Short mmCIF file of C-alpha atoms and ligand atoms in Angstrom, two decimals:
data_model
loop_
_atom_site.label_atom_id
_atom_site.label_comp_id
_atom_site.label_asym_id
_atom_site.label_seq_id
_atom_site.Cartn_x
_atom_site.Cartn_y
_atom_site.Cartn_z
CA MET A 101 31.10 24.28 1.14
CA SER A 102 31.53 21.53 3.92
CA SER A 103 32.36 18.18 2.52
CA PHE A 104 29.39 16.27 3.85
CA VAL A 105 26.45 15.99 5.63
CA VAL A 106 24.35 14.61 8.57
CA ALA A 107 21.30 12.16 7.43
CA LEU A 108 19.18 10.98 10.20
CA ASP A 109 16.39 7.87 10.32
CA VAL A 110 14.00 8.22 12.62
CA GLY A 111 12.19 5.29 13.47
CA GLY A 112 9.86 4.13 15.99
CA THR A 113 12.64 2.60 17.78
CA SER A 114 15.50 3.31 16.41
CA MET A 115 17.61 5.68 15.01
CA LYS A 116 19.95 5.47 12.43
CA GLY A 117 22.36 8.23 11.38
CA GLY A 118 25.17 8.70 8.94
CA LEU A 119 27.40 11.37 7.39
CA VAL A 120 27.46 11.33 3.54
CA THR A 121 29.49 13.48 1.18
CA ARG A 122 28.76 15.36 -1.83
CA SER A 123 30.13 12.18 -4.23
CA GLY A 124 27.41 9.81 -2.41
CA GLU A 125 30.35 8.50 0.55
CA ILE A 126 29.00 7.36 3.19
CA VAL A 127 31.81 7.97 5.66
CA ARG A 128 30.22 7.29 9.17
CA THR A 129 27.17 5.58 9.98
CA GLY A 130 25.41 4.89 13.67
CA ARG A 131 22.54 3.78 15.47
CA ARG A 132 20.96 4.45 18.76
CA ALA A 133 17.54 3.54 20.20
CA THR A 134 14.84 6.00 20.10
CA PRO A 135 13.56 6.39 23.36
CA ARG A 136 9.64 6.37 22.84
CA ASP A 137 8.55 5.15 25.96
CA ARG A 138 10.03 8.20 27.71
CA GLY A 139 8.45 10.50 25.84
CA PRO A 140 9.11 13.32 22.51
CA ASP A 141 11.14 15.88 24.84
CA ALA A 142 13.15 12.79 25.37
CA VAL A 143 13.07 11.88 21.87
CA ILE A 144 13.95 15.63 20.55
CA ALA A 145 16.56 15.59 23.18
CA GLU A 146 18.34 12.33 21.35
CA ILE A 147 17.96 13.81 18.38
CA ARG A 148 20.10 16.26 19.27
CA SER A 149 22.45 15.20 20.80
CA PHE A 150 23.09 11.94 17.95
CA ILE A 151 23.15 14.96 15.38
CA SER A 152 25.66 16.71 17.63
CA ASP A 153 27.72 13.60 17.86
CA LEU A 154 27.57 12.95 14.30
CA ALA A 155 28.58 16.26 13.14
CA ALA A 156 31.63 16.34 15.73
CA SER A 157 32.57 13.04 14.19
CA GLY A 158 32.95 14.85 10.87
CA ASP A 159 35.85 17.29 9.10
CA GLY A 160 34.35 20.51 10.09
CA THR A 161 31.02 21.61 10.19
CA PRO A 162 28.38 20.12 8.23
CA ALA A 163 26.61 21.75 4.75
CA GLY A 164 23.17 20.69 6.04
CA VAL A 165 20.77 18.12 8.21
CA GLY A 166 18.64 15.74 6.37
CA LEU A 167 16.25 14.34 8.82
CA ALA A 168 13.61 11.53 8.06
CA VAL A 169 10.52 11.42 10.86
CA PRO A 170 7.50 9.21 11.00
CA GLY A 171 3.63 10.73 11.16
CA LEU A 172 2.64 13.90 9.31
CA VAL A 173 5.81 16.16 8.29
CA ASN A 174 6.98 19.35 6.02
CA ALA A 175 10.29 20.35 5.34
CA GLU A 176 10.66 22.78 8.32
CA THR A 177 7.48 20.67 10.64
CA ALA A 178 7.43 17.48 12.38
CA VAL A 179 3.89 18.31 12.54
CA TYR A 180 2.89 15.12 14.33
CA SER A 181 3.35 11.54 15.13
CA ALA A 182 0.88 9.07 17.28
CA ASN A 183 4.56 7.26 17.32
CA ILE A 184 5.89 9.22 19.21
CA GLY A 185 3.89 11.57 20.28
CA TRP A 186 5.07 15.08 19.26
CA ARG A 187 2.96 17.80 17.60
CA ASP A 188 4.44 20.38 15.72
CA VAL A 189 8.50 20.52 16.60
CA PRO A 190 10.20 22.68 14.05
CA ALA A 191 13.21 21.01 12.95
CA THR A 192 15.30 23.59 14.07
CA ASP A 193 14.36 21.92 17.59
CA LEU A 194 15.48 18.90 16.17
CA VAL A 195 19.11 20.06 15.24
CA PRO A 196 21.62 21.97 17.56
CA LEU A 197 23.51 23.46 14.85
CA ASP A 198 23.09 26.55 12.54
CA VAL A 199 23.18 25.11 9.34
CA PRO A 200 20.27 24.29 6.54
CA VAL A 201 17.59 21.88 7.55
CA ARG A 202 15.46 19.69 5.63
CA LEU A 203 12.63 17.03 7.03
CA GLY A 204 11.18 14.67 5.13
CA HIS A 205 8.29 12.02 5.43
CA ASP A 206 10.32 8.70 6.58
CA VAL A 207 8.38 6.17 4.45
CA ARG A 208 8.83 9.12 1.05
CA THR A 209 12.52 9.45 2.39
CA GLY A 210 13.10 6.33 1.51
CA GLY A 211 10.92 6.30 -1.38
CA LEU A 212 13.10 9.81 -2.88
CA ALA A 213 16.02 7.57 -2.41
CA GLU A 214 15.00 4.33 -4.44
CA SER A 215 13.83 7.41 -6.82
CA VAL A 216 17.01 8.81 -6.88
CA LEU A 217 19.73 6.21 -6.57
CA GLY A 218 18.07 2.59 -6.01
CA ALA A 219 15.99 0.19 -7.92
CA GLY A 220 13.58 3.42 -9.63
CA ARG A 221 16.83 5.30 -11.15
CA GLU A 222 15.49 4.91 -14.80
CA LEU A 223 12.19 5.16 -13.82
CA SER A 224 9.73 7.72 -13.51
CA ASP A 225 6.51 6.36 -12.07
CA PHE A 226 6.64 3.79 -9.60
CA LEU A 227 5.45 2.69 -6.59
CA PHE A 228 8.32 1.96 -3.62
CA LEU A 229 6.33 -0.52 -0.78
CA PRO A 230 8.85 -1.56 2.24
CA ILE A 231 6.21 -4.19 4.43
CA GLY A 232 7.82 -4.11 8.04
CA THR A 233 5.93 -3.92 11.19
CA GLY A 234 2.90 -2.30 9.10
CA ILE A 235 2.91 -0.95 5.12
CA ALA A 236 2.95 1.87 3.94
CA GLY A 237 4.28 2.95 0.61
CA THR A 238 5.46 5.81 -1.38
CA THR A 239 4.06 7.09 -4.41
CA ILE A 240 6.87 8.29 -6.80
CA LEU A 241 4.99 10.69 -9.75
CA ARG A 242 7.32 12.10 -12.00
CA GLY A 243 10.29 10.71 -9.84
CA GLU A 244 9.02 12.80 -6.72
CA PRO A 245 7.39 11.27 -3.83
CA TYR A 246 3.88 12.68 -3.68
CA GLY A 247 2.19 13.73 -0.17
CA GLY A 248 -1.14 14.04 -1.12
CA SER A 249 -3.22 17.38 -0.59
CA ALA A 250 -2.30 17.07 3.45
CA GLY A 251 0.41 14.43 3.73
CA TRP A 252 -1.33 11.17 4.24
CA ALA A 253 -0.32 9.60 1.04
CA GLY A 254 0.45 6.51 0.76
CA GLU A 255 -1.33 4.84 3.73
CA ILE A 256 -1.43 1.71 1.51
CA GLY A 257 -1.76 -0.81 4.24
CA HIS A 258 -4.52 0.81 5.27
CA ILE A 259 -7.03 -0.14 2.16
CA PRO A 260 -9.28 -2.64 2.90
CA VAL A 261 -9.07 -5.78 1.25
CA LEU A 262 -11.26 -7.64 3.09
CA PRO A 263 -14.63 -6.00 3.87
CA SER A 264 -15.49 -8.98 6.52
CA GLY A 265 -12.13 -9.57 8.17
CA GLU A 266 -10.64 -8.61 11.17
CA ARG A 267 -10.19 -5.63 12.50
CA CYS A 268 -7.50 -3.24 12.32
CA ALA A 269 -5.73 -1.02 15.01
CA CYS A 270 -6.89 1.89 12.80
CA GLY A 271 -10.34 1.18 13.56
CA GLN A 272 -11.44 -0.76 10.23
CA ILE A 273 -12.28 -3.95 9.06
CA GLY A 274 -10.22 -6.18 6.91
CA CYS A 275 -7.25 -3.74 6.21
CA LEU A 276 -3.95 -5.02 3.97
CA GLU A 277 -1.61 -4.85 6.57
CA THR A 278 -3.70 -6.79 9.42
CA TYR A 279 -3.02 -9.63 6.80
CA ALA A 280 0.58 -8.70 4.98
CA SER A 281 2.61 -7.33 7.28
CA ALA A 282 5.25 -8.91 8.73
CA SER A 283 3.57 -9.06 12.32
CA ALA A 284 0.60 -9.63 10.63
CA VAL A 285 1.90 -12.35 9.26
CA ALA A 286 3.65 -13.66 12.77
CA ARG A 287 0.59 -12.76 14.96
CA ARG A 288 -1.93 -14.71 12.47
CA TYR A 289 -0.01 -17.59 12.89
CA SER A 290 0.48 -17.41 16.07
CA ALA A 291 -3.26 -17.05 16.73
CA ARG A 292 -4.16 -20.23 14.68
CA LEU A 293 -1.25 -22.42 16.96
CA GLY A 294 -3.88 -20.72 19.31
CA THR A 295 -1.17 -19.87 22.14
CA SER A 296 -1.80 -15.81 20.72
CA PRO A 297 -3.44 -13.25 23.26
CA PHE A 298 -3.67 -11.77 20.11
CA SER A 299 -6.57 -14.24 18.82
CA GLU A 300 -9.16 -11.62 18.97
CA ALA A 301 -6.94 -10.44 15.75
CA ILE A 302 -6.20 -6.52 16.69
CA THR A 303 -3.14 -5.28 15.21
CA PRO A 304 -0.86 -4.34 17.51
CA GLY A 305 1.09 -0.96 17.77
CA SER A 306 -0.33 1.90 16.55
CA SER A 307 -2.46 3.74 14.73
CA LEU A 308 -2.30 4.20 10.61
CA SER A 309 1.45 2.66 10.48
CA GLU A 310 4.18 5.00 10.65
CA THR A 311 6.20 1.86 9.07
CA VAL A 312 9.43 2.55 10.82
CA THR A 313 10.63 3.16 7.25
CA PRO A 314 12.12 0.16 5.35
CA ALA A 315 11.03 -1.27 8.68
CA SER A 316 13.36 -3.03 11.38
CA SER A 317 13.26 -6.57 10.26
CA LEU A 318 10.67 -9.56 10.57
CA SER A 319 8.59 -8.72 13.71
CA GLU A 320 8.43 -10.68 16.00
CA ALA A 321 4.98 -11.86 17.12
CA VAL A 322 4.23 -14.07 20.45
CA THR A 323 6.19 -17.08 21.68
CA PRO A 324 3.90 -20.41 21.56
CA ALA A 325 4.67 -23.04 24.14
CA GLY A 326 8.09 -24.16 24.52
CA GLN A 327 8.97 -22.49 21.48
CA GLY A 328 11.10 -19.56 20.24
CA PRO A 329 9.39 -16.65 18.82
CA VAL A 330 7.20 -16.64 15.95
CA THR A 331 8.23 -14.48 13.18
CA ALA A 332 7.40 -13.74 9.34
CA GLU A 333 10.48 -15.10 8.55
CA ARG A 334 9.85 -18.24 10.54
CA VAL A 335 6.63 -18.50 8.97
CA ALA A 336 8.25 -17.80 5.40
CA ALA A 337 10.77 -20.79 6.26
CA LEU A 338 7.84 -23.30 7.20
CA THR A 339 6.04 -22.42 4.31
CA ALA A 340 9.05 -23.06 2.12
CA ALA A 341 9.22 -26.46 3.65
CA GLY A 342 5.15 -27.31 3.41
CA ASP A 343 3.92 -26.49 6.58
CA PRO A 344 -0.12 -26.23 5.82
CA LEU A 345 -1.13 -23.23 8.64
CA ALA A 346 1.95 -21.61 7.40
CA THR A 347 1.58 -21.95 3.41
CA GLU A 348 -2.13 -20.44 4.65
CA ILE A 349 -0.90 -17.53 6.12
CA TRP A 350 1.34 -16.59 3.65
CA GLY A 351 -1.40 -17.07 1.33
CA ASP A 352 -3.60 -14.62 2.79
CA ALA A 353 -0.81 -12.12 2.35
CA VAL A 354 0.20 -12.90 -0.90
CA GLU A 355 -3.95 -12.77 -1.84
CA ALA A 356 -4.46 -9.08 0.03
CA LEU A 357 -1.43 -7.67 -1.44
CA SER A 358 -2.84 -8.48 -4.91
CA LEU A 359 -5.93 -7.53 -4.06
CA ALA A 360 -4.31 -3.95 -2.81
CA LEU A 361 -1.64 -3.73 -5.49
CA ALA A 362 -4.13 -4.79 -8.34
CA THR A 363 -6.05 -1.45 -7.35
CA TYR A 364 -3.37 0.72 -7.04
CA THR A 365 -2.12 -0.19 -10.52
CA LEU A 366 -5.31 0.34 -12.15
CA LEU A 367 -5.57 3.88 -10.65
CA LEU A 368 -1.91 5.00 -10.99
CA ASP A 369 -0.81 2.65 -13.94
CA PRO A 370 3.22 2.20 -12.46
CA SER A 371 5.83 0.84 -14.31
CA ALA A 372 7.50 -1.17 -11.06
CA ILE A 373 6.67 -2.08 -7.73
CA VAL A 374 9.69 -2.04 -5.47
CA LEU A 375 8.77 -3.90 -2.79
CA GLY A 376 11.06 -3.81 0.59
CA GLY A 377 10.95 -4.18 4.05
CA GLY A 378 11.17 -7.44 5.99
CA LEU A 379 8.75 -9.36 3.80
CA ALA A 380 11.02 -8.56 0.78
CA GLU A 381 13.39 -10.24 2.27
CA ALA A 382 11.29 -13.80 1.41
CA GLY A 383 12.46 -13.30 -2.00
CA PRO A 384 10.93 -15.38 -4.71
CA LEU A 385 8.98 -17.00 -2.12
CA LEU A 386 6.48 -13.73 -1.89
CA THR A 387 7.60 -12.22 -5.42
CA VAL A 388 6.77 -15.63 -7.55
CA PRO A 389 3.08 -15.35 -6.17
CA LEU A 390 2.60 -12.49 -6.10
CA ALA A 391 3.33 -11.20 -9.09
CA GLU A 392 0.97 -14.54 -10.40
CA ARG A 393 -1.64 -13.54 -8.32
CA LEU A 394 -1.62 -9.64 -9.50
CA GLY A 395 -0.82 -10.67 -12.75
CA ALA A 396 -4.16 -12.75 -12.74
CA ARG A 397 -6.44 -10.01 -11.62
CA LEU A 398 -4.97 -7.44 -14.13
CA ALA A 399 -7.40 -9.13 -17.15
CA PHE A 400 -6.54 -6.71 -20.07
CA ARG A 401 -3.58 -5.10 -19.34
CA ASP A 402 -0.02 -6.56 -18.34
CA ALA A 403 1.22 -6.41 -14.56
CA PRO A 404 3.56 -3.97 -13.67
CA PRO A 405 7.20 -5.75 -12.45
CA LEU A 406 8.36 -6.38 -9.51
CA ARG A 407 11.70 -5.72 -8.07
CA ARG A 408 13.18 -5.58 -4.73
CA SER A 409 14.15 -2.07 -2.66
CA ALA A 410 17.95 -1.56 -3.79
CA LEU A 411 18.94 0.17 -0.59
CA GLY A 412 17.12 -2.19 1.56
CA MET A 413 17.68 -0.70 5.36
CA SER A 414 19.19 2.44 4.27
CA ALA A 415 16.86 3.46 2.00
CA GLY A 416 15.75 6.67 4.96
CA MET A 417 19.07 7.61 5.96
CA LEU A 418 20.21 8.06 2.23
CA GLY A 419 17.09 10.06 1.69
CA ALA A 420 17.84 12.04 4.44
CA ALA A 421 21.45 12.25 3.33
CA LEU A 422 19.81 13.61 0.18
CA LEU A 423 17.10 15.90 2.15
CA GLY A 424 20.47 17.58 3.99
CA TRP A 425 22.22 18.08 0.43
CA TYR A 426 19.17 19.80 -0.69
CA ALA A 427 18.58 21.95 1.98
CA ALA A 428 22.26 22.78 1.37
CA GLY A 429 20.76 23.79 -1.77
CA VAL A 430 23.24 21.24 -3.83
CA THR A 431 19.67 20.50 -6.24
CA ASP A 432 21.42 17.45 -7.95
CA ALA A 433 22.75 15.80 -5.33
CA GLY A 434 22.65 11.66 -5.38
CA ASP A 435 22.44 11.89 -9.32
CA THR A 436 26.15 11.12 -9.76
CA TRP A 437 26.11 8.69 -6.42
CA SER A 438 27.03 5.26 -7.19
CA VAL A 439 24.89 2.51 -5.76
CA ASP A 440 25.33 -0.80 -6.81
CA VAL A 441 21.27 -1.19 -8.34
CA LEU A 442 22.60 -4.46 -9.53
CA LYS A 443 22.24 -5.92 -6.35
CA SER A 444 18.49 -5.04 -6.82
CA PRO A 445 17.43 -6.77 -10.64
CA PRO A 446 13.69 -7.09 -11.71
CA VAL A 447 12.41 -10.46 -9.52
CA ALA A 448 8.92 -11.43 -11.18
ZN1 ZN B 125 -6.63 -0.28 9.81
#
């Protein structure tokens, strides 16, 4: 058998690819833009070209290919993505090689990697929650990502947390994502400064989140006159510095998250909640008040501990590598891969 697989994490704005050996060594990585604005056929052509170039850079033919893609997906077909615009694309159309292929949902593939070799390695039941441009999670049940009856599981970002609140792009009112995504934090801060074209509080971006995996970093919103772009990172820094408006917006995000996570905890009793994506980069500024609010909402039981993602922005690509090895018939892929989980100690 060949010594490597091709792994590709396809996001709405960029694709992260790599070659990963059977022992978990990442021997090559690369990134390309996703040409979403040129339509689904252009995206498919770019995926094929990227896989072809990655495979050619390895020693021999890959043992398999794994892809993490947004939207509705099963192991053989990219069924639908509002973000990219494709429908019913067979895995074999995405891969220009005659090797085994497996597809996975972007957030669940990241959750798979956190489960097999990351922050959830020793846990069988947990929530993986990347908070980026949007918010979607992976429910890990008995070590496996749970997709639900039709593949829609994990859309935590659209849990209503404030029924009289702001409108979400999905059509509902008061979704978690409208208060607590990195883009929402930046947008709401900008709007309150009175400089935002989004002051009607419509969440920018597409419908149901397709949270471009541990999403692109802290997303930018609008630029107040005479200043740099407002990012969630900047709102976090202003909060840490005691800015009253930033503190209020940040507090809203924490409050919204505590409501959704209390609901999740009461329903599914996770042993931990693993936070990823741009907003988790804020570290204790997020996790300390969130742990406190979550604990306060769970009167008759302990709150699950909060952890940081161990794999960060590489979770999707590493999960795709696992899928590639599974496709090649290596069912214990990842079990012995060495990833420094010490980088992700419990933080609360
Ligand atoms: Zn929504």
